[in-house]
């Protein structure tokens, strides 16, 4: 099946870019968005598109993989997008070359609220740092992140200290 291009996805990619700290450059947002899947059902009357099976969304360095992607565009305006699966995955690269990844059983971009919600086994990584919770919400307007613990009763953050010059063995330059 040939790939299907859908302009409203630009809003999701912008949200994902902001979710990862706005690290992908503005030029990334102007690149074409490509959706590939095993099947696609588009209902223009209701403004709903459903992509199933090995879904891959790409835009520049941004990549989202899921089992199912549902796009809600009533009146041709993006309302929300949902990526779900065994683990929906997001990967992008920062402007300075660092990889940022996220995964959850369900990822939802809420366009009106300008919010990205990762639920069920939600995790975000940047370099060696990791953030885990049952539900992670990133508010794009306020640039805040809230996490809720799952059955473990805890949110977990793992921060890896940066190597400092004094940590470098004698005779080596950092």
PDB file of C-alpha atoms in Angstrom:
ATOM      1  CA  UNK A   1       0.000   0.000   0.000  1.00  0.00           C
ATOM      2  CA  UNK A   2       1.476   3.407  -0.891  1.00  0.00           C
ATOM      3  CA  UNK A   3       2.154   5.866   1.943  1.00  0.00           C
ATOM      4  CA  UNK A   4      -0.589   8.360   2.802  1.00  0.00           C
ATOM      5  CA  UNK A   5       0.322  11.994   3.470  1.00  0.00           C
ATOM      6  CA  UNK A   6      -1.796  14.002   5.913  1.00  0.00           C
ATOM      7  CA  UNK A   7      -0.989  17.659   6.650  1.00  0.00           C
ATOM      8  CA  UNK A   8      -2.681  17.819  10.098  1.00  0.00           C
ATOM      9  CA  UNK A   9       0.086  15.573  11.400  1.00  0.00           C
ATOM     10  CA  UNK A  10       2.329  18.631  11.432  1.00  0.00           C
ATOM     11  CA  UNK A  11       0.651  19.621  14.695  1.00  0.00           C
ATOM     12  CA  UNK A  12       1.508  16.265  16.285  1.00  0.00           C
ATOM     13  CA  UNK A  13       5.079  16.540  15.118  1.00  0.00           C
ATOM     14  CA  UNK A  14       5.268  20.050  16.546  1.00  0.00           C
ATOM     15  CA  UNK A  15       3.901  18.702  19.828  1.00  0.00           C
ATOM     16  CA  UNK A  16       6.378  15.865  19.864  1.00  0.00           C
ATOM     17  CA  UNK A  17       9.179  18.283  19.050  1.00  0.00           C
ATOM     18  CA  UNK A  18       8.111  20.454  21.964  1.00  0.00           C
ATOM     19  CA  UNK A  19       7.685  17.377  24.155  1.00  0.00           C
ATOM     20  CA  UNK A  20      11.327  16.621  23.596  1.00  0.00           C
ATOM     21  CA  UNK A  21      12.263  20.174  24.570  1.00  0.00           C
ATOM     22  CA  UNK A  22      11.902  21.885  21.230  1.00  0.00           C
ATOM     23  CA  UNK A  23      15.182  20.329  20.173  1.00  0.00           C
ATOM     24  CA  UNK A  24      14.346  19.487  16.577  1.00  0.00           C
ATOM     25  CA  UNK A  25      14.782  22.662  14.582  1.00  0.00           C
ATOM     26  CA  UNK A  26      12.048  24.715  12.952  1.00  0.00           C
ATOM     27  CA  UNK A  27      13.149  23.348   9.588  1.00  0.00           C
ATOM     28  CA  UNK A  28      12.094  19.856  10.726  1.00  0.00           C
ATOM     29  CA  UNK A  29       8.494  21.039  11.072  1.00  0.00           C
ATOM     30  CA  UNK A  30       8.460  22.093   7.414  1.00  0.00           C
ATOM     31  CA  UNK A  31       9.541  18.689   6.129  1.00  0.00           C
ATOM     32  CA  UNK A  32       6.973  16.298   4.636  1.00  0.00           C
ATOM     33  CA  UNK A  33       5.212  13.943   7.035  1.00  0.00           C
ATOM     34  CA  UNK A  34       4.944  10.342   5.920  1.00  0.00           C
ATOM     35  CA  UNK A  35       2.580   7.721   7.360  1.00  0.00           C
ATOM     36  CA  UNK A  36       3.026   4.095   6.413  1.00  0.00           C
ATOM     37  CA  UNK A  37       0.793   1.269   7.623  1.00  0.00           C
ATOM     38  CA  UNK A  38      -0.599  -2.088   6.571  1.00  0.00           C
ATOM     39  CA  UNK A  39      -4.097  -0.604   6.238  1.00  0.00           C
ATOM     40  CA  UNK A  40      -5.700   2.850   6.306  1.00  0.00           C
ATOM     41  CA  UNK A  41      -9.337   3.867   6.649  1.00  0.00           C
ATOM     42  CA  UNK A  42     -10.157   7.547   6.118  1.00  0.00           C
ATOM     43  CA  UNK A  43     -13.620   8.916   6.901  1.00  0.00           C
ATOM     44  CA  UNK A  44     -13.632  12.527   5.694  1.00  0.00           C
ATOM     45  CA  UNK A  45     -17.255  13.091   6.812  1.00  0.00           C
ATOM     46  CA  UNK A  46     -16.441  12.307  10.457  1.00  0.00           C
ATOM     47  CA  UNK A  47     -12.873  13.573  10.230  1.00  0.00           C
ATOM     48  CA  UNK A  48     -11.326  10.325  11.476  1.00  0.00           C
ATOM     49  CA  UNK A  49      -8.439   8.384   9.953  1.00  0.00           C
ATOM     50  CA  UNK A  50      -7.287   5.036  11.343  1.00  0.00           C
ATOM     51  CA  UNK A  51      -3.981   3.440  10.371  1.00  0.00           C
ATOM     52  CA  UNK A  52      -3.331  -0.157  11.476  1.00  0.00           C
ATOM     53  CA  UNK A  53      -0.442  -2.554  11.420  1.00  0.00           C
ATOM     54  CA  UNK A  54       3.225  -1.597  11.652  1.00  0.00           C
ATOM     55  CA  UNK A  55       2.414   2.132  11.611  1.00  0.00           C
ATOM     56  CA  UNK A  56       5.429   4.371  11.044  1.00  0.00           C
ATOM     57  CA  UNK A  57       5.166   8.181  11.066  1.00  0.00           C
ATOM     58  CA  UNK A  58       8.286  10.077  10.015  1.00  0.00           C
ATOM     59  CA  UNK A  59       9.206  13.728   9.642  1.00  0.00           C
ATOM     60  CA  UNK A  60      12.912  14.485   9.391  1.00  0.00           C
ATOM     61  CA  UNK A  61      14.615  12.908  12.424  1.00  0.00           C
ATOM     62  CA  UNK A  62      11.264  12.279  14.154  1.00  0.00           C
ATOM     63  CA  UNK A  63       9.867   8.755  14.045  1.00  0.00           C
ATOM     64  CA  UNK A  64       6.767   7.324  15.750  1.00  0.00           C
ATOM     65  CA  UNK A  65       5.974   3.608  15.616  1.00  0.00           C
ATOM     66  CA  UNK A  66       2.718   2.063  16.777  1.00  0.00           C
ATOM     67  CA  UNK A  67       0.264  -0.719  16.078  1.00  0.00           C
ATOM     68  CA  UNK A  68      -2.604   1.734  15.563  1.00  0.00           C
ATOM     69  CA  UNK A  69      -2.677   5.477  14.830  1.00  0.00           C
ATOM     70  CA  UNK A  70      -5.990   7.356  14.966  1.00  0.00           C
ATOM     71  CA  UNK A  71      -6.176  10.957  13.735  1.00  0.00           C
ATOM     72  CA  UNK A  72      -9.216  13.124  14.593  1.00  0.00           C
ATOM     73  CA  UNK A  73      -9.692  16.087  12.222  1.00  0.00           C
ATOM     74  CA  UNK A  74     -13.361  17.161  12.330  1.00  0.00           C
ATOM     75  CA  UNK A  75     -13.843  20.137   9.994  1.00  0.00           C
ATOM     76  CA  UNK A  76     -10.289  19.481   8.749  1.00  0.00           C
ATOM     77  CA  UNK A  77      -8.828  20.860  11.996  1.00  0.00           C
ATOM     78  CA  UNK A  78      -6.642  18.582  14.073  1.00  0.00           C
ATOM     79  CA  UNK A  79      -8.363  17.811  17.374  1.00  0.00           C
ATOM     80  CA  UNK A  80      -6.232  14.916  18.611  1.00  0.00           C
ATOM     81  CA  UNK A  81      -4.055  12.000  17.593  1.00  0.00           C
ATOM     82  CA  UNK A  82      -3.617   8.692  19.358  1.00  0.00           C
ATOM     83  CA  UNK A  83      -0.802   6.181  18.848  1.00  0.00           C
ATOM     84  CA  UNK A  84      -1.169   2.870  20.632  1.00  0.00           C
ATOM     85  CA  UNK A  85       0.149  -0.640  20.668  1.00  0.00           C
ATOM     86  CA  UNK A  86       2.212  -3.158  22.526  1.00  0.00           C
ATOM     87  CA  UNK A  87       4.445  -0.130  23.048  1.00  0.00           C
ATOM     88  CA  UNK A  88       4.056   2.979  20.901  1.00  0.00           C
ATOM     89  CA  UNK A  89       7.511   4.459  20.407  1.00  0.00           C
ATOM     90  CA  UNK A  90       8.861   7.886  19.592  1.00  0.00           C
ATOM     91  CA  UNK A  91      12.430   8.691  18.577  1.00  0.00           C
ATOM     92  CA  UNK A  92      14.041  11.956  17.560  1.00  0.00           C
ATOM     93  CA  UNK A  93      17.459  13.590  17.607  1.00  0.00           C
ATOM     94  CA  UNK A  94      18.206  16.928  19.224  1.00  0.00           C
ATOM     95  CA  UNK A  95      19.862  19.760  17.302  1.00  0.00           C
ATOM     96  CA  UNK A  96      23.102  18.910  19.118  1.00  0.00           C
ATOM     97  CA  UNK A  97      22.836  15.246  18.078  1.00  0.00           C
ATOM     98  CA  UNK A  98      21.466  13.652  21.262  1.00  0.00           C
ATOM     99  CA  UNK A  99      18.811  10.980  20.887  1.00  0.00           C
ATOM    100  CA  UNK A 100      15.479  11.390  22.706  1.00  0.00           C
ATOM    101  CA  UNK A 101      13.082   8.458  22.990  1.00  0.00           C
ATOM    102  CA  UNK A 102       9.665   7.893  24.537  1.00  0.00           C
ATOM    103  CA  UNK A 103       7.404   4.898  24.779  1.00  0.00           C
ATOM    104  CA  UNK A 104       4.005   4.070  26.219  1.00  0.00           C
ATOM    105  CA  UNK A 105       1.137   1.768  25.442  1.00  0.00           C
ATOM    106  CA  UNK A 106      -0.866   4.885  24.524  1.00  0.00           C
ATOM    107  CA  UNK A 107       0.348   8.325  23.337  1.00  0.00           C
ATOM    108  CA  UNK A 108      -2.163  11.099  22.750  1.00  0.00           C
ATOM    109  CA  UNK A 109      -1.647  14.596  21.420  1.00  0.00           C
ATOM    110  CA  UNK A 110      -4.532  16.916  22.403  1.00  0.00           C
ATOM    111  CA  UNK A 111      -4.379  19.842  19.989  1.00  0.00           C
ATOM    112  CA  UNK A 112      -6.918  22.156  21.661  1.00  0.00           C
ATOM    113  CA  UNK A 113      -5.322  21.788  25.098  1.00  0.00           C
ATOM    114  CA  UNK A 114      -1.817  21.691  23.552  1.00  0.00           C
ATOM    115  CA  UNK A 115      -0.931  18.694  25.650  1.00  0.00           C
ATOM    116  CA  UNK A 116       0.882  15.388  25.065  1.00  0.00           C
ATOM    117  CA  UNK A 117      -0.245  12.483  27.261  1.00  0.00           C
ATOM    118  CA  UNK A 118       1.648   9.205  27.572  1.00  0.00           C
ATOM    119  CA  UNK A 119      -0.155   6.481  29.515  1.00  0.00           C
ATOM    120  CA  UNK A 120       0.444   2.905  30.595  1.00  0.00           C
ATOM    121  CA  UNK A 121       4.120   2.138  31.064  1.00  0.00           C
ATOM    122  CA  UNK A 122       5.206   5.651  30.024  1.00  0.00           C
ATOM    123  CA  UNK A 123       8.931   6.322  29.738  1.00  0.00           C
ATOM    124  CA  UNK A 124      11.023   9.168  28.323  1.00  0.00           C
ATOM    125  CA  UNK A 125      14.789   9.021  27.772  1.00  0.00           C
ATOM    126  CA  UNK A 126      17.276  11.706  26.874  1.00  0.00           C
ATOM    127  CA  UNK A 127      20.837  10.449  26.627  1.00  0.00           C
ATOM    128  CA  UNK A 128      21.335   8.450  29.862  1.00  0.00           C
ATOM    129  CA  UNK A 129      18.511  10.161  31.778  1.00  0.00           C
ATOM    130  CA  UNK A 130      15.126   8.449  32.151  1.00  0.00           C
ATOM    131  CA  UNK A 131      11.688   9.481  33.427  1.00  0.00           C
ATOM    132  CA  UNK A 132       9.059   6.794  34.219  1.00  0.00           C
ATOM    133  CA  UNK A 133       5.445   6.861  35.330  1.00  0.00           C
ATOM    134  CA  UNK A 134       2.116   5.281  34.591  1.00  0.00           C
ATOM    135  CA  UNK A 135       0.952   8.595  33.126  1.00  0.00           C
ATOM    136  CA  UNK A 136       3.136  11.467  31.926  1.00  0.00           C
ATOM    137  CA  UNK A 137       1.507  14.721  30.775  1.00  0.00           C
ATOM    138  CA  UNK A 138       3.454  17.467  29.018  1.00  0.00           C
ATOM    139  CA  UNK A 139       1.702  20.840  28.776  1.00  0.00           C
ATOM    140  CA  UNK A 140       3.087  22.647  25.739  1.00  0.00           C
ATOM    141  CA  UNK A 141       1.857  26.099  26.776  1.00  0.00           C
ATOM    142  CA  UNK A 142       3.220  26.004  30.310  1.00  0.00           C
ATOM    143  CA  UNK A 143       6.173  23.768  29.412  1.00  0.00           C
ATOM    144  CA  UNK A 144       5.465  21.602  32.445  1.00  0.00           C
ATOM    145  CA  UNK A 145       5.618  17.862  32.910  1.00  0.00           C
ATOM    146  CA  UNK A 146       3.461  15.963  35.417  1.00  0.00           C
ATOM    147  CA  UNK A 147       3.772  12.276  36.175  1.00  0.00           C
ATOM    148  CA  UNK A 148       1.512   9.884  38.042  1.00  0.00           C
ATOM    149  CA  UNK A 149       2.761   6.654  39.569  1.00  0.00           C
ATOM    150  CA  UNK A 150       1.343   3.300  38.630  1.00  0.00           C
ATOM    151  CA  UNK A 151       0.991   0.152  40.684  1.00  0.00           C
ATOM    152  CA  UNK A 152       4.504   0.597  42.070  1.00  0.00           C
ATOM    153  CA  UNK A 153       3.210   3.740  43.758  1.00  0.00           C
ATOM    154  CA  UNK A 154       6.228   5.713  42.609  1.00  0.00           C
ATOM    155  CA  UNK A 155       7.399   7.948  39.784  1.00  0.00           C
ATOM    156  CA  UNK A 156      11.008   7.260  38.885  1.00  0.00           C
ATOM    157  CA  UNK A 157      13.607   9.670  37.516  1.00  0.00           C
ATOM    158  CA  UNK A 158      17.118   8.494  36.726  1.00  0.00           C
ATOM    159  CA  UNK A 159      19.643  11.311  36.175  1.00  0.00           C
ATOM    160  CA  UNK A 160      23.178  10.494  35.054  1.00  0.00           C
ATOM    161  CA  UNK A 161      25.735  13.120  36.055  1.00  0.00           C
ATOM    162  CA  UNK A 162      27.685  14.687  33.199  1.00  0.00           C
ATOM    163  CA  UNK A 163      31.364  13.878  33.112  1.00  0.00           C
ATOM    164  CA  UNK A 164      33.361  16.771  34.548  1.00  0.00           C
ATOM    165  CA  UNK A 165      36.979  17.616  33.671  1.00  0.00           C
ATOM    166  CA  UNK A 166      38.138  16.365  37.077  1.00  0.00           C
ATOM    167  CA  UNK A 167      36.564  12.936  36.271  1.00  0.00           C
ATOM    168  CA  UNK A 168      38.848  12.606  33.229  1.00  0.00           C
ATOM    169  CA  UNK A 169      41.916  10.399  33.830  1.00  0.00           C
ATOM    170  CA  UNK A 170      45.247  12.235  34.096  1.00  0.00           C
ATOM    171  CA  UNK A 171      46.829  13.063  30.776  1.00  0.00           C
ATOM    172  CA  UNK A 172      43.560  12.845  28.781  1.00  0.00           C
ATOM    173  CA  UNK A 173      41.631  15.816  27.523  1.00  0.00           C
ATOM    174  CA  UNK A 174      37.852  15.855  27.933  1.00  0.00           C
TER     175      UNK A 174
END
